[in-house]
Coordinates of C-alpha atoms in Angstrom, one line a residue:
X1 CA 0.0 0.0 0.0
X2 CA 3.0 2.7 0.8
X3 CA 4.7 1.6 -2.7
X4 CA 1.6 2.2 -4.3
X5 CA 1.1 5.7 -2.2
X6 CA 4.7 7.0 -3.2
X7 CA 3.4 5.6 -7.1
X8 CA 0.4 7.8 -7.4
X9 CA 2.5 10.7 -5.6
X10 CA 5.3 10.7 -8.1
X11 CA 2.5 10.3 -10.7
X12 CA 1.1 13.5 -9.6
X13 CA 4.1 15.5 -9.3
X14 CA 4.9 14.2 -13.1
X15 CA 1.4 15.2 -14.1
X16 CA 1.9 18.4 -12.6
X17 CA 5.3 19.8 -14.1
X18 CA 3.8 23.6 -14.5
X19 CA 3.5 23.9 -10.6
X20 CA 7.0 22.6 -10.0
X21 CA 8.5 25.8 -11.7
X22 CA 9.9 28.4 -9.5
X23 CA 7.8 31.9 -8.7
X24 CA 10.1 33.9 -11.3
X25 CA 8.9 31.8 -14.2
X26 CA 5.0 31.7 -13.1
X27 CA 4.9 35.1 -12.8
X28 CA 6.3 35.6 -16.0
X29 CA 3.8 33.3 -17.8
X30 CA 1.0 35.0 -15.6
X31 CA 2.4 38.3 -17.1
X32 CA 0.8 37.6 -20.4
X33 CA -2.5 37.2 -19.7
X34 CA -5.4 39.4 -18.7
X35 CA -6.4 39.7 -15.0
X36 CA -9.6 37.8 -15.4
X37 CA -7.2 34.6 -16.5
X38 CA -4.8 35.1 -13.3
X39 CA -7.4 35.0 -10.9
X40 CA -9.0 31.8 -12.3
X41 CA -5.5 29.9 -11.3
X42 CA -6.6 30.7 -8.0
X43 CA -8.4 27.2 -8.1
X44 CA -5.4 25.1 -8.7
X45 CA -3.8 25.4 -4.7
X46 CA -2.8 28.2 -2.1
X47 CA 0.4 28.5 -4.1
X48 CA -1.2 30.0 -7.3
X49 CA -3.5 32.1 -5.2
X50 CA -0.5 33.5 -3.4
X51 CA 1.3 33.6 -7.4
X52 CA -2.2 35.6 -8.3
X53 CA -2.2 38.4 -5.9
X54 CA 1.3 39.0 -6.3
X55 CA 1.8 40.0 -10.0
X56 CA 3.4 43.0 -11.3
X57 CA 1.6 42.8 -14.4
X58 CA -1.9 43.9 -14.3
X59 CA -3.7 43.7 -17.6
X60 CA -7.7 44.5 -17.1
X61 CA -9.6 44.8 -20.5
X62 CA -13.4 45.1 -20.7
X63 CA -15.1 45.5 -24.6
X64 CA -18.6 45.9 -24.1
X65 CA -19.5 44.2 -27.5
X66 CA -17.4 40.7 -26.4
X67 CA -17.8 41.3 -22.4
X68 CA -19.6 38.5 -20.5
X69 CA -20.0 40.7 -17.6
X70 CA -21.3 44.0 -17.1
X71 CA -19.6 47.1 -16.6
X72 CA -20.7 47.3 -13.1
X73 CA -19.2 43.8 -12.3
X74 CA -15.9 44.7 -14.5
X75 CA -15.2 48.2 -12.2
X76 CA -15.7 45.8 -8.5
X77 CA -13.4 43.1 -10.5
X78 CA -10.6 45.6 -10.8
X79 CA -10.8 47.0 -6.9
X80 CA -10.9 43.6 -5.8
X81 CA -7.7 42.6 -8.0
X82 CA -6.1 45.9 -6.5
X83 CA -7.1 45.1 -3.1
X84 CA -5.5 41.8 -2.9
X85 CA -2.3 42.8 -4.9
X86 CA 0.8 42.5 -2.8
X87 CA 3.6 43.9 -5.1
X88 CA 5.7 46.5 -4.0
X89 CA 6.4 47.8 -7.9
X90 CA 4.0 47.1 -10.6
X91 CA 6.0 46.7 -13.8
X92 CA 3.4 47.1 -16.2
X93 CA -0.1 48.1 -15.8
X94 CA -2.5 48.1 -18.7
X95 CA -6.0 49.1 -18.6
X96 CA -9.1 49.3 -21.8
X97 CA -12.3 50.1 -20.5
X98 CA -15.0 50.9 -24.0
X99 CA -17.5 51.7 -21.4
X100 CA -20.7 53.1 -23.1
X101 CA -21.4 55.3 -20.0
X102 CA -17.6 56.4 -18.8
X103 CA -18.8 59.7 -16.9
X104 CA -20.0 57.3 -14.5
X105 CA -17.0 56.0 -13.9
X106 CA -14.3 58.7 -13.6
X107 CA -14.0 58.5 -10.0
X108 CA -12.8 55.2 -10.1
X109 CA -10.6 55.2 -13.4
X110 CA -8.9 58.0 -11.8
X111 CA -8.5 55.7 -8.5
X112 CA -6.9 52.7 -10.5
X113 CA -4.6 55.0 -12.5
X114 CA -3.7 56.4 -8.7
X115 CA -2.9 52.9 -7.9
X116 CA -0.1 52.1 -10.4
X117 CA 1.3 55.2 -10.0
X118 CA 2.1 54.9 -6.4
X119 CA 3.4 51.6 -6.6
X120 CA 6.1 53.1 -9.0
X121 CA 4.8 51.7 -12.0
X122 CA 7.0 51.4 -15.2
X123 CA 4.8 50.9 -18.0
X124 CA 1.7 52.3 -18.6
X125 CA -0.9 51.7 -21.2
X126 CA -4.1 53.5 -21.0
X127 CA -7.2 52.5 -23.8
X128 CA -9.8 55.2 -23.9
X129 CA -10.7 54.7 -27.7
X130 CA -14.8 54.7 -27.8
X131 CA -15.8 58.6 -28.8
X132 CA -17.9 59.0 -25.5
X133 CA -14.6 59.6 -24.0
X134 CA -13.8 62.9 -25.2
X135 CA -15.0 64.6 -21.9
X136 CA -12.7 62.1 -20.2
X137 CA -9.5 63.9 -19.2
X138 CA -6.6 62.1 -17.7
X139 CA -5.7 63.0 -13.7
X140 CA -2.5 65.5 -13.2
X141 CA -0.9 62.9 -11.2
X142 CA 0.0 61.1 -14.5
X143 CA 1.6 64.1 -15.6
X144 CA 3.7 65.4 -12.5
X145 CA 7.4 64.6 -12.9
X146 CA 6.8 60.6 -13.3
X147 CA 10.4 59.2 -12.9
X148 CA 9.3 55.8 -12.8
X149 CA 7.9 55.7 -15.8
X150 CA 10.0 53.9 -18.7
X151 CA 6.6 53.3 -21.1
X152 CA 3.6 55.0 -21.9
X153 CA 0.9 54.5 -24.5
X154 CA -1.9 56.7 -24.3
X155 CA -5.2 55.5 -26.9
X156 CA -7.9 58.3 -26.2
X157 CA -9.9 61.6 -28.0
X158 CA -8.7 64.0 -25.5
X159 CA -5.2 65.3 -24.1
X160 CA -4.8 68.1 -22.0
X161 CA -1.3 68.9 -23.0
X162 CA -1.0 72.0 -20.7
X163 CA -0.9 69.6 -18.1
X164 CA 1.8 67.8 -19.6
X165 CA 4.5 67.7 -17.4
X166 CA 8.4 66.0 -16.9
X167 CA 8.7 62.3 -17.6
X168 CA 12.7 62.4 -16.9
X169 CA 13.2 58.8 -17.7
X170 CA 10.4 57.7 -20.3
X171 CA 12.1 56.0 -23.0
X172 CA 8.9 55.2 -25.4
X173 CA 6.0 57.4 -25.5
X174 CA 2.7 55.8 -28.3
X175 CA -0.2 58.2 -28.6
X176 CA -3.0 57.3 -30.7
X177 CA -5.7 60.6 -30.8
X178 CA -8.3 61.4 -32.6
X179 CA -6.6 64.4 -33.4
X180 CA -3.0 66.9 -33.1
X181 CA -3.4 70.6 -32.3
X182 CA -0.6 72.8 -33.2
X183 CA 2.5 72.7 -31.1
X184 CA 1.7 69.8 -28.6
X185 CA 3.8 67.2 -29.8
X186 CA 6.5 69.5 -29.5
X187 CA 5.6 70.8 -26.2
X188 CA 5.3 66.9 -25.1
X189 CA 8.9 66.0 -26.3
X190 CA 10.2 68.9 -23.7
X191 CA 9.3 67.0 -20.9
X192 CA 10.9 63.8 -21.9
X193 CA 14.6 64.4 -22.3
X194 CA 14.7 60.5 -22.4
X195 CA 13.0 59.8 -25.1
X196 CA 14.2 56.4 -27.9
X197 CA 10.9 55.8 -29.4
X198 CA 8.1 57.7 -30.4
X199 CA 4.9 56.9 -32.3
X200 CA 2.0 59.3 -33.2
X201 CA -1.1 58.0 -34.6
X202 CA -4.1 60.2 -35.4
X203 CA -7.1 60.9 -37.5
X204 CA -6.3 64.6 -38.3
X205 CA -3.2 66.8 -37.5
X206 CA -4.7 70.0 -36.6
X207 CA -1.2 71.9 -37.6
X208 CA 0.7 73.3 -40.6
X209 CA 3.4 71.1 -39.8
X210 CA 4.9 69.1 -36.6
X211 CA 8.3 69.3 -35.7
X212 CA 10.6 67.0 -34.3
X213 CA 13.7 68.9 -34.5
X214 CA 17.0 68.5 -32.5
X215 CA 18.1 71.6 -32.7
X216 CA 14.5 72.9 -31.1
X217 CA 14.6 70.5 -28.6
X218 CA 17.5 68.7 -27.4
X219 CA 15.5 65.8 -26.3
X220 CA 15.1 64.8 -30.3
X221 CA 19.1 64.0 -29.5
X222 CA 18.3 60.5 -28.5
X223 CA 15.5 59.4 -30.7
X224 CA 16.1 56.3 -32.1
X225 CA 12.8 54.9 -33.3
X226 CA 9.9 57.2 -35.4
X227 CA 6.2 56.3 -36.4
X228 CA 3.7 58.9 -37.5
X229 CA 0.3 57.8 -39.1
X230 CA -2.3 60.3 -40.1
X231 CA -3.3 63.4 -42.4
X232 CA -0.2 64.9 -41.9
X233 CA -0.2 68.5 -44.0
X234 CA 3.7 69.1 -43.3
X235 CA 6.5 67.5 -41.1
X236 CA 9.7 68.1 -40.4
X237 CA 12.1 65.5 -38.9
X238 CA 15.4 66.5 -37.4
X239 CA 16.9 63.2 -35.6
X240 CA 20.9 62.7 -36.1
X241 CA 20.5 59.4 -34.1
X242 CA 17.3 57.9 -35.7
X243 CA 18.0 54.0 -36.7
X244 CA 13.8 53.7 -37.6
X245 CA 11.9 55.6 -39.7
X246 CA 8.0 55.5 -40.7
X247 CA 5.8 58.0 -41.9
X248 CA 2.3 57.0 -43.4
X249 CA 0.4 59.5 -44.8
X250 CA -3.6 59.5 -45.4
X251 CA -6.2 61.7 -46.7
X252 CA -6.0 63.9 -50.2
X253 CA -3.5 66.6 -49.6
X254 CA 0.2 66.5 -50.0
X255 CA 2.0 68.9 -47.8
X256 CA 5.4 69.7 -47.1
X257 CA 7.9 67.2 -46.1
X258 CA 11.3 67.6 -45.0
X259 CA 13.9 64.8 -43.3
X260 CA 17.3 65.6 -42.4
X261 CA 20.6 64.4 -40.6
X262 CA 19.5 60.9 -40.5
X263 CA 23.1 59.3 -41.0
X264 CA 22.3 56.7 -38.8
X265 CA 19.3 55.0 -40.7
X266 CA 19.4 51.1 -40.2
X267 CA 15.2 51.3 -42.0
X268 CA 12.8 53.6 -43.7
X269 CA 9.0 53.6 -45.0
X270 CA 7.6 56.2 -46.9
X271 CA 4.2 55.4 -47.6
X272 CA 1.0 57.3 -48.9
X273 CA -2.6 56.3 -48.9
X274 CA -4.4 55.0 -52.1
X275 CA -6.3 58.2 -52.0
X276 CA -3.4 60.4 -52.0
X277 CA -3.9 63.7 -54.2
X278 CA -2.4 65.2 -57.1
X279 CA 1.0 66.5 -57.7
X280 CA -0.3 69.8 -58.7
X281 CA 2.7 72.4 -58.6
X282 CA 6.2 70.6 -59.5
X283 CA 7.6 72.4 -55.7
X284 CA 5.5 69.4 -54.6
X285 CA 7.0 67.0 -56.3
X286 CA 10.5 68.9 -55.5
X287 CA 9.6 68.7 -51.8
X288 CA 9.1 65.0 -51.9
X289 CA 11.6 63.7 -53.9
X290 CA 14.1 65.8 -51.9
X291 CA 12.8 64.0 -48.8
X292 CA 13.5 60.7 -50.5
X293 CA 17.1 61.4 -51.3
X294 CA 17.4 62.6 -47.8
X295 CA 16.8 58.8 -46.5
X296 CA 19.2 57.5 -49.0
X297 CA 21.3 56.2 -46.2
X298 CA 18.4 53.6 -44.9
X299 CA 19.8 50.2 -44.9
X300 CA 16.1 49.0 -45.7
X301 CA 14.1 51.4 -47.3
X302 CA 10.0 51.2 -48.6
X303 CA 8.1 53.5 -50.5
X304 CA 4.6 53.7 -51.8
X305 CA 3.6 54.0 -55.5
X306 CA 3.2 57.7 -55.0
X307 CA 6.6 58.3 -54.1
X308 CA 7.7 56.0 -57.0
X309 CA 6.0 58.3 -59.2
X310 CA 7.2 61.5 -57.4
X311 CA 10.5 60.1 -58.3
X312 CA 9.5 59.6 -61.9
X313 CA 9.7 63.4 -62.9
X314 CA 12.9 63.5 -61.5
X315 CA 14.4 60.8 -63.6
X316 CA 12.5 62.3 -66.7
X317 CA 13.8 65.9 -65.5
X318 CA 17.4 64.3 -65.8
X319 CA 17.8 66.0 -62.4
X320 CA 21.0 65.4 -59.9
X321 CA 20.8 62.3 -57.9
X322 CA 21.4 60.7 -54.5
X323 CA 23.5 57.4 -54.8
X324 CA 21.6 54.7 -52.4
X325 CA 22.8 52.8 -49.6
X326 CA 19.7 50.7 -48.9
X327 CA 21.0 46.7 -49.6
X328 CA 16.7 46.0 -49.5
X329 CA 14.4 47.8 -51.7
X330 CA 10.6 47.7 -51.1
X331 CA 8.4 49.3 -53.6
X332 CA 4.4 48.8 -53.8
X333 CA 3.8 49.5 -57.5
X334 CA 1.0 48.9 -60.3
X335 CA 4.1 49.1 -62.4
X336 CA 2.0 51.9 -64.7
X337 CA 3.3 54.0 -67.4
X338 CA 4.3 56.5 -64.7
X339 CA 5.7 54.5 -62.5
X340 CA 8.9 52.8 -64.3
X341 CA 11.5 56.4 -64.7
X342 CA 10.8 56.3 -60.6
X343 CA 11.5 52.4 -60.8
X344 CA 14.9 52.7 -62.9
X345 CA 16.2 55.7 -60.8
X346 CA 16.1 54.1 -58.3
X347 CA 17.9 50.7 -59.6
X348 CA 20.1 53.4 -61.1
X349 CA 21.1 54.7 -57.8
X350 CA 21.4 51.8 -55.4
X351 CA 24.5 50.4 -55.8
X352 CA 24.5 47.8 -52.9
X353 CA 21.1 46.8 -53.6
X354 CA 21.2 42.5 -52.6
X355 CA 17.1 42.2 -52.0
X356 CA 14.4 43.6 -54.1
X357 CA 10.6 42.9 -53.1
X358 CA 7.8 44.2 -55.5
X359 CA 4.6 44.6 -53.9
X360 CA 2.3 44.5 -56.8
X361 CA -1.0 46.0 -56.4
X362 CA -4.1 46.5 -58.2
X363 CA -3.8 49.9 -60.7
X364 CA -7.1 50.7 -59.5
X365 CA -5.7 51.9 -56.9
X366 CA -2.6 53.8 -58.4
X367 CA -3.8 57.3 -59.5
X368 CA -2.2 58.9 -62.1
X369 CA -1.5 61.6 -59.7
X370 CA 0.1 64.5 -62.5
X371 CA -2.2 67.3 -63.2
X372 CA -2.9 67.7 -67.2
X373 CA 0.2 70.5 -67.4
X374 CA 2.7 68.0 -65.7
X375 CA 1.8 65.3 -67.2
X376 CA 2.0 67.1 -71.1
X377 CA 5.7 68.2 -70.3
X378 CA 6.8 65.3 -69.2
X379 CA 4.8 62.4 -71.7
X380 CA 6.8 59.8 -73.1
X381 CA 6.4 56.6 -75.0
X382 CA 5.7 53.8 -72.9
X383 CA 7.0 51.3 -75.3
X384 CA 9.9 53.1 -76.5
X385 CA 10.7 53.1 -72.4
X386 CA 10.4 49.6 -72.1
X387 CA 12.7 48.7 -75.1
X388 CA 15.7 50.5 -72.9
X389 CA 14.4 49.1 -69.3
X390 CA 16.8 48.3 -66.6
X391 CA 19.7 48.8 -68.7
X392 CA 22.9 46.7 -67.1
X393 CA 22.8 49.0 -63.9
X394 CA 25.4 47.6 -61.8
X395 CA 23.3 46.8 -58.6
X396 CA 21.3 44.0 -61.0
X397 CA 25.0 42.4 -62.8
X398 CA 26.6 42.6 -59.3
X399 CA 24.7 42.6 -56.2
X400 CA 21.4 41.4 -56.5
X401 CA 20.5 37.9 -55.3
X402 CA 17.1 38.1 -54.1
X403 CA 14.1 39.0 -55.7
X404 CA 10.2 38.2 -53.7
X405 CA 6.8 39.7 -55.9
X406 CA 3.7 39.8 -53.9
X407 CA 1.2 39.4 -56.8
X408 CA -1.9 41.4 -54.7
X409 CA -4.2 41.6 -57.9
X410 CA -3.3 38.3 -59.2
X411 CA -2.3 40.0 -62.3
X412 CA 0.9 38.7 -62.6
X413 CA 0.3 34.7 -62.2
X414 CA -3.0 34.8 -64.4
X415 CA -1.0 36.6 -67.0
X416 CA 1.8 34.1 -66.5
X417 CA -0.6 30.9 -67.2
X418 CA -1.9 32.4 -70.4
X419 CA 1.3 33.3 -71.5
X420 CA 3.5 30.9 -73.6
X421 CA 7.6 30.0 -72.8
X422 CA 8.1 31.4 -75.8
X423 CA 9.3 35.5 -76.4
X424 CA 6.5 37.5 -77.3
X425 CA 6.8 41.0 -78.5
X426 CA 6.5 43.3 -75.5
X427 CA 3.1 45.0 -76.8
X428 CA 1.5 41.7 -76.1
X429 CA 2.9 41.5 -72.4
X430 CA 1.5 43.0 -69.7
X431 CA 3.7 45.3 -67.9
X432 CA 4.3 43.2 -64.8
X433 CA 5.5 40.0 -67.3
X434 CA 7.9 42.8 -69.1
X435 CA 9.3 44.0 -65.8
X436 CA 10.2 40.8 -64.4
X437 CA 11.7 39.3 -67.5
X438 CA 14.2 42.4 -67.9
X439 CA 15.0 42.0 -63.9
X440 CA 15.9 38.0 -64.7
X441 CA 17.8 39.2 -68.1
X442 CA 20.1 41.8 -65.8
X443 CA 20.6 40.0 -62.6
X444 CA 23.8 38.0 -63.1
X445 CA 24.2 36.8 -59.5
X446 CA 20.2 36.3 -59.0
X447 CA 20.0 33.1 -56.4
X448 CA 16.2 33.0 -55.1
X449 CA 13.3 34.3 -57.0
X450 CA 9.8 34.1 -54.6
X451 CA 6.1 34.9 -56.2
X452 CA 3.9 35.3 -53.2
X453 CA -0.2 35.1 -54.2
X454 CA -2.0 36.6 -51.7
X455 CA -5.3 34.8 -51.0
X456 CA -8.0 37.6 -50.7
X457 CA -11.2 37.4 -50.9
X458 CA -11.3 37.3 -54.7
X459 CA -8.6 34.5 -55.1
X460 CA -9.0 32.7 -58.5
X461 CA -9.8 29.4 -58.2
X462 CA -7.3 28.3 -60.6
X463 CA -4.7 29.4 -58.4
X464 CA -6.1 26.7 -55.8
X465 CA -4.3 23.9 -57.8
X466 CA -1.0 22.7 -57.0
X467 CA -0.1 22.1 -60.5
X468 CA -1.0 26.1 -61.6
X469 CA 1.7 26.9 -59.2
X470 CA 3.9 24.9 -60.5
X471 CA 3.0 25.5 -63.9
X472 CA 3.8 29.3 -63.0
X473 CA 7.3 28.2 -61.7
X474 CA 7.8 26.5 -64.8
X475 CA 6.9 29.9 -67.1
X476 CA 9.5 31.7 -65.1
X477 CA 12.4 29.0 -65.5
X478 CA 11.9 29.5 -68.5
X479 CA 12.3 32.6 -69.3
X480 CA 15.9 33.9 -70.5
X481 CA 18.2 35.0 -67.2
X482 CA 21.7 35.7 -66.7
X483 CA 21.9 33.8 -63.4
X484 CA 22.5 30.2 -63.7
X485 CA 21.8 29.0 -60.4
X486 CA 18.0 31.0 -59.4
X487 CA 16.1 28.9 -57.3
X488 CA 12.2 29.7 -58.6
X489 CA 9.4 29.6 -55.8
X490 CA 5.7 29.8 -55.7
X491 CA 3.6 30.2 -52.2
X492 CA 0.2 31.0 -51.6
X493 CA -0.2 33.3 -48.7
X494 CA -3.1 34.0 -46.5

């Protein structure tokens, strides 16, 4: 009876490997999950209830559209949890409450944000996103010389940034608003001298143009890491030290855009809504294809078709350029009429160019952009363009060994399948067959090409078989290339 005892005991204690790790690593696993999770481990044994009330990650999320409880039942869950907790120093506390009555509860938001700070909490990320919290403004105590404070993401409608006061050790600051008024983001960046990464998200930038200048602010010293998202009408970026780089820009206005000093640029997106407007004036096109050039030194660098065809007039202009550093080229094109001088400056100019991913998209979607004047000055023929393509540039005989097409529209593979291995005359090609056929006819040292179909909604049910993929493979092996050794792959990606 004992041997069988000491059996079933060692069975358990096998069975139960989780609970037979030390505190350090339960508390870490505990650290990813919400609050609602943690406390359920309470049932296990006292040791998991003593794990549960002493976490220094405290993640509380209530959606009123998923939510099993109600709002009234979420607000006494969080006071309980904060009753019980026993941590000296709450490393991260995270709170999203899409109440659909928040004026009720500002008392008690307040409290809980109270809590963390007190307890010296180190990152803090705050979700007021539904729109009936525009009323909702955050307590002072959040904003009074915080020097615990490594992290902070702020998601809400309102910021009162005269209360913004001195985060002396915040390294990353997010803020994702509805909108910008003129002058805050700078007046924010004053108060944290700290500062490594910063990301900006919002609807509309309420400004003529948002700063984030070094020489204005010595704080800009130490950026390393840059996201801006929004209707931005003008920026200017001043960061010697910046190794990240990404501005997207929505909405139907193109503003003023100006990026300097960034010697240190390890990656760089440039990247314009499908709805971006027209190059009306050519000091807009000189704005942006100036800004370009300025992050020639990006290691990685991506840019949207509208930059592409920004870049267009300058090639056709037979204006100075800026040689390249990037070693992997990103472009999203519809590889239009408009778009290929943009394309082959570009080769043109990156010498040390090893990767090269085409992000084909549909050419719905890729406005001609050029007012009627512009486009007059500037016409050429298309055809008499392709005939001198990608001319030997010495990136495409010497460097490149990668090439990976995302096929978005399905253009490319359909076009592919109907397409014969034998050379057509170029009028009877579409424009992404021509493309890739000059890239395979230049790239001597070409080891791995990679066509990616993405499976939308749309997706062709002859691209379901096996053997169309490999059928497309076969087309492109075909095709007449320079490199001897390219390994051809087909994927379909979700």
């Amino acid at each position: 009876m004992e041997g069988m005892a000491k059996k079933r005991a060692a069975a358990n204690t096998e069975d139960d490997r989780l609970s037979s790790l030390p505190d350090s690593l339960l508390h870490h696993i505990l650290s990813f999950l919400d609050m609602t999770d943690v406390v359920r481990t309470v049932l296990l044994s006292r040791r998991w209830r003593d794990l549960s009330a002493s976490v220094s990650h405290l993640n509380f999320h209530f959606r009123y559209e998923v939510s099993f409880y109600s709002e009234e039942a979420f607000v006494r869950f969080v006071y309980r949890a904060l009753l019980v907790n026993t941590t000296q120093k709450i490393h991260k506390f995270q709170l999203c409450f899409d109440s659909n009555h928040p004026e009720k509860y500002v008392s008690q938001v307040d409290a809980w944000i109270h809590f963390a700070m007190r307890r010296g909490v180190q990152e803090l990320d705050l979700d007021f996103s539904n729109r009936v919290y525009d009323s909702y403004v955050l307590p002072s105590c959040l904003f009074m010389n915080c020097r615990t404070l490594n992290s902070l993401k702020l998601t809400t409608h309102c910021l009162g940034v005269s209360n913004f006061g001195s985060f002396p050790n915040l390294t990353t600051l997010s803020l994702q608003l509805e909108g910008v008024r003129d002058g805050s983001i700078e007046h924010i960046l004053k108060g944290c001298p700290r500062l490594e990464e910063l990301v900006i998200r919002a609807n509309v930038f309420c400004t003529s143009e948002v700063k984030i200048c070094s020489s204005s602010s010595p704080s800009n010293l130490g950026l390393r890491r840059f996201t801006m998202e929004g209707e931005i009408v003008g920026v200017d970026v001043e960061a010697p030290n910046l190794e990240f780089f990404k501005m997207k820009i929505c909405g139907e206005k193109l503003g003023k855009y100006s990026f300097k000093d960034m010697l240190f640029l390890r990656e760089a997106c440039l990247e314009f809504s499908k709805r971006s407007g027209l190059f009306k004036r050519v000091e807009q096109v000189s704005s942006l294809t100036t800004s370009i050039q300025n992050l020639c030194h990006a290691r990685v660098l991506q840019l949207s078709s509208t930059c592409i065809k920004a870049l267009s007039l300058q090639e056709l202009q037979d204006l100075p350029a800026s040689i390249f550093k990037h070693k992997c080229l990103i472009l999203e094109t519809a590889l239009i009429k408009w778009e290929l001088p943009g394309i082959a400056y570009l080769l043109k100019n990156s010498c040390n160019l090893e990767t090269l991913i085409i992000k084909i998209i549909s050419k719905h979607y890729s406005r001609y952009n050029l007012n009627v004047e512009l486009a007059k000055k500037h016409n050429f023929d298309e055809m008499v363009y392709w005939e001198s393509f990608l001319s030997p540039f010495s990136c495409l005989m010497n460097h490149l060994k990668t090439i990976k097409v995302w096929d978005y529209d399905e253009e490319l593979c359909l076009s592919l399948l109907e397409s014969s291995t034998s050379e057509a005359s170029l009028e009877k090609q579409g424009n992404e067959i021509r493309f890739l056929k000059n890239l395979l006819k230049s790239a001597m040292y070409l080891e791995k090409l990679t066509l990616y179909i993405t499976k939308e909604i749309n997706f062709r049910v002859t691209l379901r078989n096996p053997k169309a993929l490999h059928g497309i493979a076969q087309i492109i092996r075909a095709f007449p290339r320079a490199s001897s050794c390219m390994e051809v792959s087909v994927f379909v990606s979700d």
